[in-house]
PDB file of C-alpha atoms and ligand atoms in Angstrom:
ATOM      1  CA  MET N 921    -184.100 -49.272  93.629  1.00 45.00           C
ATOM      2  CA  HIS N 922    -182.288 -52.393  92.653  1.00 54.00           C
ATOM      3  CA  ASN N 923    -179.287 -54.288  93.919  1.00 56.00           C
ATOM      4  CA  ILE N 924    -179.235 -57.050  91.337  1.00 58.00           C
ATOM      5  CA  SER N 925    -176.164 -56.856  89.185  1.00 60.00           C
ATOM      6  CA  ASN N 926    -176.350 -57.314  85.428  1.00 67.00           C
ATOM      7  CA  SER N 927    -174.820 -60.789  85.516  1.00 73.00           C
ATOM      8  CA  SER N 928    -174.029 -60.877  81.796  1.00 81.00           C
ATOM      9  CA  LEU N 929    -171.167 -58.398  82.303  1.00 86.00           C
ATOM     10  CA  PRO N 930    -167.678 -59.660  83.258  1.00 91.00           C
ATOM     11  CA  VAL N 931    -166.597 -59.175  86.869  1.00 94.00           C
ATOM     12  CA  LEU N 932    -163.774 -56.675  87.294  1.00 95.00           C
ATOM     13  CA  LEU N 933    -163.357 -56.752  91.074  1.00 96.00           C
ATOM     14  CA  LYS N 934    -164.565 -59.430  93.431  1.00 96.00           C
ATOM     15  CA  ALA N 935    -164.451 -59.294  97.221  1.00 96.00           C
ATOM     16  CA  CYS N 936    -165.009 -62.480  99.242  1.00 96.00           C
ATOM     17  CA  GLU N 937    -165.734 -62.488 102.976  1.00 96.00           C
ATOM     18  CA  LEU N 938    -163.779 -59.296 103.628  1.00 97.00           C
ATOM     19  CA  THR N 939    -163.336 -58.383 107.266  1.00 97.00           C
ATOM     20  CA  LYS N 940    -161.591 -55.472 108.946  1.00 97.00           C
ATOM     21  CA  THR N 941    -161.089 -55.368 112.684  1.00 96.00           C
ATOM     22  CA  TYR N 942    -159.224 -52.677 114.592  1.00 94.00           C
ATOM     23  CA  GLU N 943    -157.678 -53.723 117.885  1.00 92.00           C
ATOM     24  CA  GLU N 944    -156.639 -51.186 120.443  1.00 92.00           C
ATOM     25  CA  GLY N 945    -155.645 -52.966 123.639  1.00 91.00           C
ATOM     26  CA  PRO N 946    -158.602 -55.085 124.726  1.00 91.00           C
ATOM     27  CA  ILE N 947    -161.027 -53.223 122.488  1.00 93.00           C
ATOM     28  CA  LYS N 948    -161.870 -54.781 119.143  1.00 93.00           C
ATOM     29  CA  THR N 949    -163.836 -52.832 116.562  1.00 93.00           C
ATOM     30  CA  GLU N 950    -165.265 -54.929 113.761  1.00 95.00           C
ATOM     31  CA  VAL N 951    -165.657 -52.428 110.947  1.00 96.00           C
ATOM     32  CA  LEU N 952    -166.261 -54.879 108.094  1.00 97.00           C
ATOM     33  CA  ARG N 953    -167.980 -58.176 108.806  1.00 96.00           C
ATOM     34  CA  LYS N 954    -167.758 -60.557 105.848  1.00 95.00           C
ATOM     35  CA  VAL N 955    -168.454 -58.302 102.916  1.00 96.00           C
ATOM     36  CA  ASN N 956    -169.094 -60.031  99.593  1.00 95.00           C
ATOM     37  CA  LEU N 957    -169.256 -57.915  96.481  1.00 95.00           C
ATOM     38  CA  SER N 958    -168.708 -58.112  92.726  1.00 95.00           C
ATOM     39  CA  LEU N 959    -168.190 -55.043  90.568  1.00 95.00           C
ATOM     40  CA  ARG N 960    -168.961 -55.673  86.904  1.00 94.00           C
ATOM     41  CA  GLU N 961    -167.376 -53.931  83.960  1.00 94.00           C
ATOM     42  CA  GLY N 962    -169.021 -50.647  83.057  1.00 94.00           C
ATOM     43  CA  GLU N 963    -171.452 -50.671  85.974  1.00 94.00           C
ATOM     44  CA  LEU N 964    -171.949 -47.662  88.201  1.00 95.00           C
ATOM     45  CA  THR N 965    -172.754 -48.927  91.686  1.00 96.00           C
ATOM     46  CA  ALA N 966    -173.785 -46.718  94.599  1.00 96.00           C
ATOM     47  CA  ILE N 967    -173.282 -47.575  98.271  1.00 97.00           C
ATOM     48  CA  ILE N 968    -175.591 -45.925 100.760  1.00 96.00           C
ATOM     49  CA  GLY N 969    -175.220 -46.282 104.502  1.00 93.00           C
ATOM     50  CA  LYS N 970    -175.129 -44.331 107.745  1.00 91.00           C
ATOM     51  CA  SER N 971    -171.974 -42.585 108.871  1.00 92.00           C
ATOM     52  CA  GLY N 972    -169.706 -45.130 110.582  1.00 92.00           C
ATOM     53  CA  SER N 973    -171.139 -48.148 108.744  1.00 94.00           C
ATOM     54  CA  GLY N 974    -167.762 -48.888 107.122  1.00 95.00           C
ATOM     55  CA  LYS N 975    -168.150 -47.425 103.614  1.00 95.00           C
ATOM     56  CA  SER N 976    -164.846 -45.538 103.468  1.00 94.00           C
ATOM     57  CA  THR N 977    -162.968 -48.460 105.018  1.00 96.00           C
ATOM     58  CA  LEU N 978    -164.441 -50.742 102.349  1.00 96.00           C
ATOM     59  CA  LEU N 979    -163.467 -48.361  99.524  1.00 96.00           C
ATOM     60  CA  HIS N 980    -159.910 -48.056 100.814  1.00 94.00           C
ATOM     61  CA  ILE N 981    -159.540 -51.839 101.013  1.00 95.00           C
ATOM     62  CA  LEU N 982    -161.090 -52.423  97.580  1.00 95.00           C
ATOM     63  CA  GLY N 983    -158.778 -49.732  96.178  1.00 93.00           C
ATOM     64  CA  THR N 984    -155.694 -51.398  97.767  1.00 92.00           C
ATOM     65  CA  LEU N 985    -154.989 -48.353  99.955  1.00 90.00           C
ATOM     66  CA  ASP N 986    -155.632 -50.505 103.025  1.00 92.00           C
ATOM     67  CA  THR N 987    -155.512 -54.253 103.706  1.00 92.00           C
ATOM     68  CA  PRO N 988    -158.309 -56.448 105.052  1.00 95.00           C
ATOM     69  CA  THR N 989    -157.941 -58.428 108.278  1.00 95.00           C
ATOM     70  CA  SER N 990    -159.217 -61.481 106.391  1.00 95.00           C
ATOM     71  CA  GLY N 991    -160.906 -62.321 103.132  1.00 96.00           C
ATOM     72  CA  GLU N 992    -159.935 -62.283  99.489  1.00 95.00           C
ATOM     73  CA  LEU N 993    -159.861 -59.657  96.800  1.00 96.00           C
ATOM     74  CA  LEU N 994    -159.591 -60.445  93.075  1.00 95.00           C
ATOM     75  CA  PHE N 995    -158.928 -57.833  90.401  1.00 94.00           C
ATOM     76  CA  GLU N 996    -159.429 -59.252  86.894  1.00 90.00           C
ATOM     77  CA  GLY N 997    -159.122 -62.655  88.543  1.00 86.00           C
ATOM     78  CA  VAL N 998    -155.733 -61.861  90.158  1.00 89.00           C
ATOM     79  CA  LYS N 999    -155.494 -62.168  93.940  1.00 93.00           C
ATOM     80  CA  LEU N1000    -154.491 -58.800  95.328  1.00 89.00           C
ATOM     81  CA  THR N1001    -153.027 -60.382  98.464  1.00 83.00           C
ATOM     82  CA  ASP N1002    -150.394 -62.006  96.220  1.00 83.00           C
ATOM     83  CA  LEU N1003    -149.131 -58.648  94.935  1.00 88.00           C
ATOM     84  CA  SER N1004    -146.185 -56.775  96.452  1.00 91.00           C
ATOM     85  CA  SER N1005    -146.709 -53.195  97.571  1.00 90.00           C
ATOM     86  CA  SER N1006    -144.971 -51.867  94.442  1.00 92.00           C
ATOM     87  CA  GLU N1007    -147.180 -54.040  92.214  1.00 92.00           C
ATOM     88  CA  LYS N1008    -150.212 -52.686  94.077  1.00 91.00           C
ATOM     89  CA  ALA N1009    -148.965 -49.121  93.615  1.00 90.00           C
ATOM     90  CA  ARG N1010    -148.608 -49.743  89.882  1.00 89.00           C
ATOM     91  CA  LEU N1011    -152.101 -51.255  89.696  1.00 90.00           C
ATOM     92  CA  ARG N1012    -153.499 -48.192  91.483  1.00 89.00           C
ATOM     93  CA  ASN N1013    -151.707 -45.755  89.197  1.00 87.00           C
ATOM     94  CA  GLN N1014    -152.656 -47.531  85.967  1.00 88.00           C
ATOM     95  CA  LYS N1015    -156.078 -49.016  86.599  1.00 93.00           C
ATOM     96  CA  ILE N1016    -157.736 -47.272  89.541  1.00 93.00           C
ATOM     97  CA  GLY N1017    -158.927 -43.733  90.152  1.00 90.00           C
ATOM     98  CA  PHE N1018    -160.125 -42.122  93.381  1.00 91.00           C
ATOM     99  CA  ILE N1019    -162.370 -39.141  94.009  1.00 90.00           C
ATOM    100  CA  TYR N1020    -163.080 -37.914  97.542  1.00 87.00           C
ATOM    101  CA  GLN N1021    -165.616 -35.649  99.195  1.00 81.00           C
ATOM    102  CA  PHE N1022    -162.923 -33.062  99.820  1.00 78.00           C
ATOM    103  CA  HIS N1023    -161.131 -33.208  96.458  1.00 74.00           C
ATOM    104  CA  HIS N1024    -157.573 -33.621  97.954  1.00 88.00           C
ATOM    105  CA  LEU N1025    -156.080 -31.402  95.282  1.00 94.00           C
ATOM    106  CA  LEU N1026    -152.559 -30.085  95.878  1.00 95.00           C
ATOM    107  CA  GLU N1027    -153.064 -26.441  96.858  1.00 95.00           C
ATOM    108  CA  ASP N1028    -149.692 -25.164  95.587  1.00 96.00           C
ATOM    109  CA  PHE N1029    -150.299 -26.492  92.077  1.00 97.00           C
ATOM    110  CA  THR N1030    -152.609 -25.288  89.316  1.00 97.00           C
ATOM    111  CA  ALA N1031    -155.657 -27.247  88.185  1.00 97.00           C
ATOM    112  CA  LYS N1032    -153.699 -28.426  85.163  1.00 97.00           C
ATOM    113  CA  GLU N1033    -150.671 -29.510  87.217  1.00 97.00           C
ATOM    114  CA  ASN N1034    -152.981 -31.423  89.552  1.00 97.00           C
ATOM    115  CA  VAL N1035    -154.497 -33.308  86.614  1.00 96.00           C
ATOM    116  CA  MET N1036    -151.037 -33.962  85.100  1.00 97.00           C
ATOM    117  CA  MET N1037    -149.734 -35.484  88.346  1.00 95.00           C
ATOM    118  CA  PRO N1038    -150.958 -39.099  87.956  1.00 92.00           C
ATOM    119  CA  LEU N1039    -149.701 -39.115  84.354  1.00 94.00           C
ATOM    120  CA  LEU N1040    -146.246 -37.913  85.372  1.00 93.00           C
ATOM    121  CA  ILE N1041    -146.143 -40.537  88.148  1.00 90.00           C
ATOM    122  CA  GLY N1042    -146.964 -43.031  85.376  1.00 86.00           C
ATOM    123  CA  SER N1043    -144.886 -43.247  82.222  1.00 87.00           C
ATOM    124  CA  TYR N1044    -146.215 -40.258  80.279  1.00 94.00           C
ATOM    125  CA  THR N1045    -143.946 -37.493  78.962  1.00 96.00           C
ATOM    126  CA  GLN N1046    -144.462 -33.897  80.073  1.00 97.00           C
ATOM    127  CA  LYS N1047    -145.959 -33.056  76.660  1.00 97.00           C
ATOM    128  CA  GLU N1048    -148.393 -36.001  76.661  1.00 97.00           C
ATOM    129  CA  ALA N1049    -149.398 -35.215  80.251  1.00 97.00           C
ATOM    130  CA  SER N1050    -149.940 -31.555  79.385  1.00 97.00           C
ATOM    131  CA  GLU N1051    -152.126 -32.351  76.377  1.00 97.00           C
ATOM    132  CA  LEU N1052    -154.186 -34.982  78.182  1.00 96.00           C
ATOM    133  CA  ALA N1053    -154.689 -32.761  81.229  1.00 97.00           C
ATOM    134  CA  SER N1054    -156.021 -29.946  79.033  1.00 97.00           C
ATOM    135  CA  GLU N1055    -158.281 -32.376  77.193  1.00 95.00           C
ATOM    136  CA  TYR N1056    -159.780 -33.681  80.429  1.00 94.00           C
ATOM    137  CA  LEU N1057    -160.165 -30.235  81.964  1.00 94.00           C
ATOM    138  CA  ALA N1058    -162.059 -29.284  78.804  1.00 93.00           C
ATOM    139  CA  LYS N1059    -164.297 -32.348  79.259  1.00 90.00           C
ATOM    140  CA  VAL N1060    -165.289 -31.098  82.718  1.00 89.00           C
ATOM    141  CA  GLY N1061    -165.852 -27.576  81.423  1.00 90.00           C
ATOM    142  CA  LEU N1062    -162.711 -26.025  82.946  1.00 92.00           C
ATOM    143  CA  TYR N1063    -160.564 -25.397  79.891  1.00 95.00           C
ATOM    144  CA  ASP N1064    -160.282 -21.716  80.787  1.00 96.00           C
ATOM    145  CA  ARG N1065    -159.495 -22.413  84.465  1.00 96.00           C
ATOM    146  CA  GLN N1066    -156.395 -24.563  83.924  1.00 97.00           C
ATOM    147  CA  GLN N1067    -153.931 -22.108  85.425  1.00 98.00           C
ATOM    148  CA  HIS N1068    -156.017 -21.475  88.538  1.00 97.00           C
ATOM    149  CA  LYS N1069    -155.005 -22.906  91.889  1.00 97.00           C
ATOM    150  CA  PRO N1070    -157.624 -24.805  93.928  1.00 96.00           C
ATOM    151  CA  SER N1071    -158.107 -21.806  96.255  1.00 96.00           C
ATOM    152  CA  GLU N1072    -159.165 -19.748  93.211  1.00 97.00           C
ATOM    153  CA  LEU N1073    -161.900 -22.219  92.230  1.00 95.00           C
ATOM    154  CA  SER N1074    -165.398 -22.818  93.600  1.00 92.00           C
ATOM    155  CA  GLY N1075    -166.285 -26.045  95.424  1.00 90.00           C
ATOM    156  CA  GLY N1076    -167.988 -27.460  92.344  1.00 90.00           C
ATOM    157  CA  GLU N1077    -165.044 -26.519  90.134  1.00 92.00           C
ATOM    158  CA  ARG N1078    -162.595 -28.181  92.520  1.00 93.00           C
ATOM    159  CA  GLN N1079    -164.638 -31.387  92.441  1.00 91.00           C
ATOM    160  CA  ARG N1080    -164.611 -31.226  88.641  1.00 91.00           C
ATOM    161  CA  VAL N1081    -160.805 -30.942  88.688  1.00 94.00           C
ATOM    162  CA  ALA N1082    -160.719 -33.992  90.975  1.00 93.00           C
ATOM    163  CA  ILE N1083    -162.933 -35.843  88.479  1.00 92.00           C
ATOM    164  CA  ALA N1084    -160.610 -34.896  85.600  1.00 93.00           C
ATOM    165  CA  ARG N1085    -157.617 -36.064  87.653  1.00 94.00           C
ATOM    166  CA  ALA N1086    -159.282 -39.426  88.371  1.00 92.00           C
ATOM    167  CA  LEU N1087    -160.317 -39.963  84.740  1.00 92.00           C
ATOM    168  CA  VAL N1088    -157.199 -38.709  82.948  1.00 93.00           C
ATOM    169  CA  THR N1089    -155.329 -42.022  83.211  1.00 92.00           C
ATOM    170  CA  SER N1090    -158.388 -43.849  81.762  1.00 91.00           C
ATOM    171  CA  PRO N1091    -158.676 -46.166  84.774  1.00 93.00           C
ATOM    172  CA  ASP N1092    -160.797 -49.310  84.548  1.00 95.00           C
ATOM    173  CA  LEU N1093    -162.204 -48.681  88.008  1.00 95.00           C
ATOM    174  CA  ILE N1094    -163.053 -45.532  89.936  1.00 95.00           C
ATOM    175  CA  PHE N1095    -163.834 -45.281  93.641  1.00 96.00           C
ATOM    176  CA  ALA N1096    -165.704 -42.149  94.586  1.00 94.00           C
ATOM    177  CA  ASP N1097    -166.264 -41.434  98.306  1.00 94.00           C
ATOM    178  CA  GLU N1098    -169.111 -38.923  98.557  1.00 91.00           C
ATOM    179  CA  PRO N1099    -167.706 -37.026  95.552  1.00 89.00           C
ATOM    180  CA  THR N1100    -170.422 -34.392  95.720  1.00 88.00           C
ATOM    181  CA  GLY N1101    -170.956 -34.529  99.486  1.00 86.00           C
ATOM    182  CA  ASN N1102    -169.782 -30.984 100.188  1.00 84.00           C
ATOM    183  CA  LEU N1103    -171.770 -29.355  97.383  1.00 83.00           C
ATOM    184  CA  ASP N1104    -175.263 -27.893  97.509  1.00 86.00           C
ATOM    185  CA  ALA N1105    -178.001 -30.040  95.951  1.00 86.00           C
ATOM    186  CA  LEU N1106    -178.042 -28.313  92.577  1.00 84.00           C
ATOM    187  CA  ASN N1107    -174.252 -28.321  92.169  1.00 83.00           C
ATOM    188  CA  ALA N1108    -174.096 -31.924  93.382  1.00 87.00           C
ATOM    189  CA  LYS N1109    -176.534 -32.999  90.701  1.00 88.00           C
ATOM    190  CA  THR N1110    -174.727 -31.079  87.947  1.00 86.00           C
ATOM    191  CA  VAL N1111    -171.321 -32.464  88.935  1.00 85.00           C
ATOM    192  CA  PHE N1112    -172.709 -35.982  89.313  1.00 90.00           C
ATOM    193  CA  LYS N1113    -174.362 -35.877  85.876  1.00 89.00           C
ATOM    194  CA  LEU N1114    -171.105 -34.751  84.299  1.00 87.00           C
ATOM    195  CA  PHE N1115    -169.258 -37.573  86.063  1.00 90.00           C
ATOM    196  CA  TYR N1116    -171.956 -40.073  85.068  1.00 92.00           C
ATOM    197  CA  ASP N1117    -171.797 -39.115  81.382  1.00 89.00           C
ATOM    198  CA  LEU N1118    -168.005 -39.297  81.306  1.00 87.00           C
ATOM    199  CA  VAL N1119    -167.740 -42.710  82.965  1.00 90.00           C
ATOM    200  CA  HIS N1120    -170.549 -44.166  80.876  1.00 90.00           C
ATOM    201  CA  ALA N1121    -168.973 -42.896  77.658  1.00 91.00           C
ATOM    202  CA  LYS N1122    -165.726 -44.638  78.592  1.00 90.00           C
ATOM    203  CA  GLY N1123    -167.275 -47.805  80.032  1.00 92.00           C
ATOM    204  CA  THR N1124    -165.533 -47.232  83.376  1.00 94.00           C
ATOM    205  CA  THR N1125    -166.592 -49.293  86.392  1.00 95.00           C
ATOM    206  CA  VAL N1126    -167.508 -47.099  89.356  1.00 95.00           C
ATOM    207  CA  LEU N1127    -168.234 -47.646  93.028  1.00 97.00           C
ATOM    208  CA  MET N1128    -169.601 -44.485  94.601  1.00 95.00           C
ATOM    209  CA  VAL N1129    -170.504 -43.735  98.201  1.00 95.00           C
ATOM    210  CA  THR N1130    -173.318 -41.251  98.555  1.00 92.00           C
ATOM    211  CA  HIS N1131    -175.810 -40.053 101.143  1.00 88.00           C
ATOM    212  CA  ASP N1132    -178.086 -38.812  98.415  1.00 89.00           C
ATOM    213  CA  GLU N1133    -180.918 -41.196  97.517  1.00 91.00           C
ATOM    214  CA  GLY N1134    -181.643 -39.107  94.440  1.00 90.00           C
ATOM    215  CA  LEU N1135    -178.127 -39.544  93.049  1.00 90.00           C
ATOM    216  CA  ALA N1136    -178.050 -43.224  94.040  1.00 93.00           C
ATOM    217  CA  SER N1137    -181.229 -43.843  92.070  1.00 93.00           C
ATOM    218  CA  LEU N1138    -179.457 -42.593  88.935  1.00 92.00           C
ATOM    219  CA  CYS N1139    -176.806 -45.334  89.307  1.00 94.00           C
ATOM    220  CA  ASP N1140    -177.086 -48.786  87.706  1.00 93.00           C
ATOM    221  CA  ARG N1141    -177.197 -50.536  91.053  1.00 94.00           C
ATOM    222  CA  VAL N1142    -177.582 -49.562  94.706  1.00 96.00           C
ATOM    223  CA  LEU N1143    -176.038 -51.403  97.665  1.00 96.00           C
ATOM    224  CA  ARG N1144    -176.942 -50.675 101.264  1.00 96.00           C
ATOM    225  CA  MET N1145    -174.394 -50.947 104.028  1.00 95.00           C
ATOM    226  CA  GLN N1146    -175.177 -51.346 107.691  1.00 94.00           C
ATOM    227  CA  ASP N1147    -172.796 -52.096 110.573  1.00 92.00           C
ATOM    228  CA  GLY N1148    -170.075 -53.474 108.334  1.00 95.00           C
ATOM    229  CA  VAL N1149    -172.209 -55.661 106.098  1.00 94.00           C
ATOM    230  CA  ILE N1150    -173.885 -55.134 102.755  1.00 93.00           C
ATOM    231  CA  ASP N1151    -177.556 -56.029 102.884  1.00 84.00           C
ATOM    232  CA  ALA N1152    -178.390 -58.922 100.598  1.00 68.00           C
TER     233      ALA N1152
HETATM  234  P1  LIG Y2599    -168.236 -44.509 106.919  1.00 81.88           P
HETATM  235  O1  LIG Y2599    -167.359 -44.134 105.758  1.00 81.88           O
HETATM  236  O2  LIG Y2599    -169.377 -45.406 106.538  1.00 81.88           O
HETATM  237  O3  LIG Y2599    -168.719 -43.311 107.660  1.00 81.88           O
HETATM  238  P2  LIG Y2599    -165.795 -45.561 108.072  1.00 81.88           P
HETATM  239  O4  LIG Y2599    -165.358 -46.667 107.189  1.00 81.88           O
HETATM  240  O5  LIG Y2599    -165.070 -44.270 107.955  1.00 81.88           O
HETATM  241  O6  LIG Y2599    -167.358 -45.372 107.944  1.00 81.88           O
HETATM  242  O7  LIG Y2599    -165.652 -46.023 109.582  1.00 81.88           O
HETATM  243  C1  LIG Y2599    -166.309 -47.184 110.075  1.00 81.88           C
HETATM  244  C2  LIG Y2599    -165.966 -47.406 111.532  1.00 81.88           C
HETATM  245  O8  LIG Y2599    -164.593 -47.724 111.658  1.00 81.88           O
HETATM  246  C3  LIG Y2599    -166.197 -46.204 112.417  1.00 81.88           C
HETATM  247  O9  LIG Y2599    -166.845 -46.646 113.587  1.00 81.88           O
HETATM  248  C4  LIG Y2599    -164.817 -45.717 112.715  1.00 81.88           C
HETATM  249  O10 LIG Y2599    -164.750 -45.112 113.980  1.00 81.88           O
HETATM  250  C5  LIG Y2599    -163.994 -46.975 112.678  1.00 81.88           C
HETATM  251  N1  LIG Y2599    -162.588 -46.746 112.307  1.00 81.88           N
HETATM  252  C6  LIG Y2599    -162.142 -46.237 111.123  1.00 81.88           C
HETATM  253  N2  LIG Y2599    -160.805 -46.169 111.124  1.00 81.88           N
HETATM  254  C7  LIG Y2599    -160.386 -46.648 112.321  1.00 81.88           C
HETATM  255  C8  LIG Y2599    -159.088 -46.846 112.954  1.00 81.88           C
HETATM  256  N3  LIG Y2599    -157.966 -46.538 112.310  1.00 81.88           N
HETATM  257  N4  LIG Y2599    -159.072 -47.383 114.191  1.00 81.88           N
HETATM  258  C9  LIG Y2599    -160.216 -47.712 114.823  1.00 81.88           C
HETATM  259  N5  LIG Y2599    -161.453 -47.560 114.301  1.00 81.88           N
HETATM  260  C10 LIG Y2599    -161.541 -47.030 113.077  1.00 81.88           C
HETATM  261 MG1  LIG Y2600    -166.851 -42.282 104.937  1.00 81.88          MG
END
């Protein structure tokens, strides 16, 4: 296991002294306590930590889905706190992908429509979106399942659709929150390997939460989180 970053690679995302505190009446919950972190281009970093240690909160803040209580976040050197919410939404759509433990696919839409969605939200035409969605579903081995709805797919297949949906916009950065957490060990490994090969081929930067030491050890770098801090 290693947590030393390959310092010759450029930094894509840098977090400085991030904190997140929830206040409900007199009760304060410090979920993040001065997190410092740099994600370098093309690196696949795993975060391991107990449930409740703040991993999902950290991913949401790094992915601009949530805001920190204090601290600074720089994406390609640009301060994210200086961006308006529409600029952040554009950054998310164009440069960031998310994959969750429970895929979050839209149940009323086919696999292909789910993968087309981020392209249609962006500036792609229907035809471009259709072609790219098919291409990415083929990459995850689901070319012949494009017209199936999520309920007609297995757990592993649904996670593969979610991977295709996250990758289809060619984001620079992907956040994956226990992307294989609801799969059995064999399926988890197969889906992870597929994901790993795809992101490495494209040089995508990835931050992945996992409970699985085996999968973490396959990543370029492993961080450990405990009570809202990343162990040095
Ligand atoms: P992990 O992903 O490592 O399991 P989370 O980031 O989901 O951890 O949660 C970290 C802590 O933050 C937990 O103790 C959780 O109860 C608390 N928490 C998360 N969201 C809220 C919220 N909206 N209000 C208060 N506490 C919260
Ligand atoms: Mg979590």
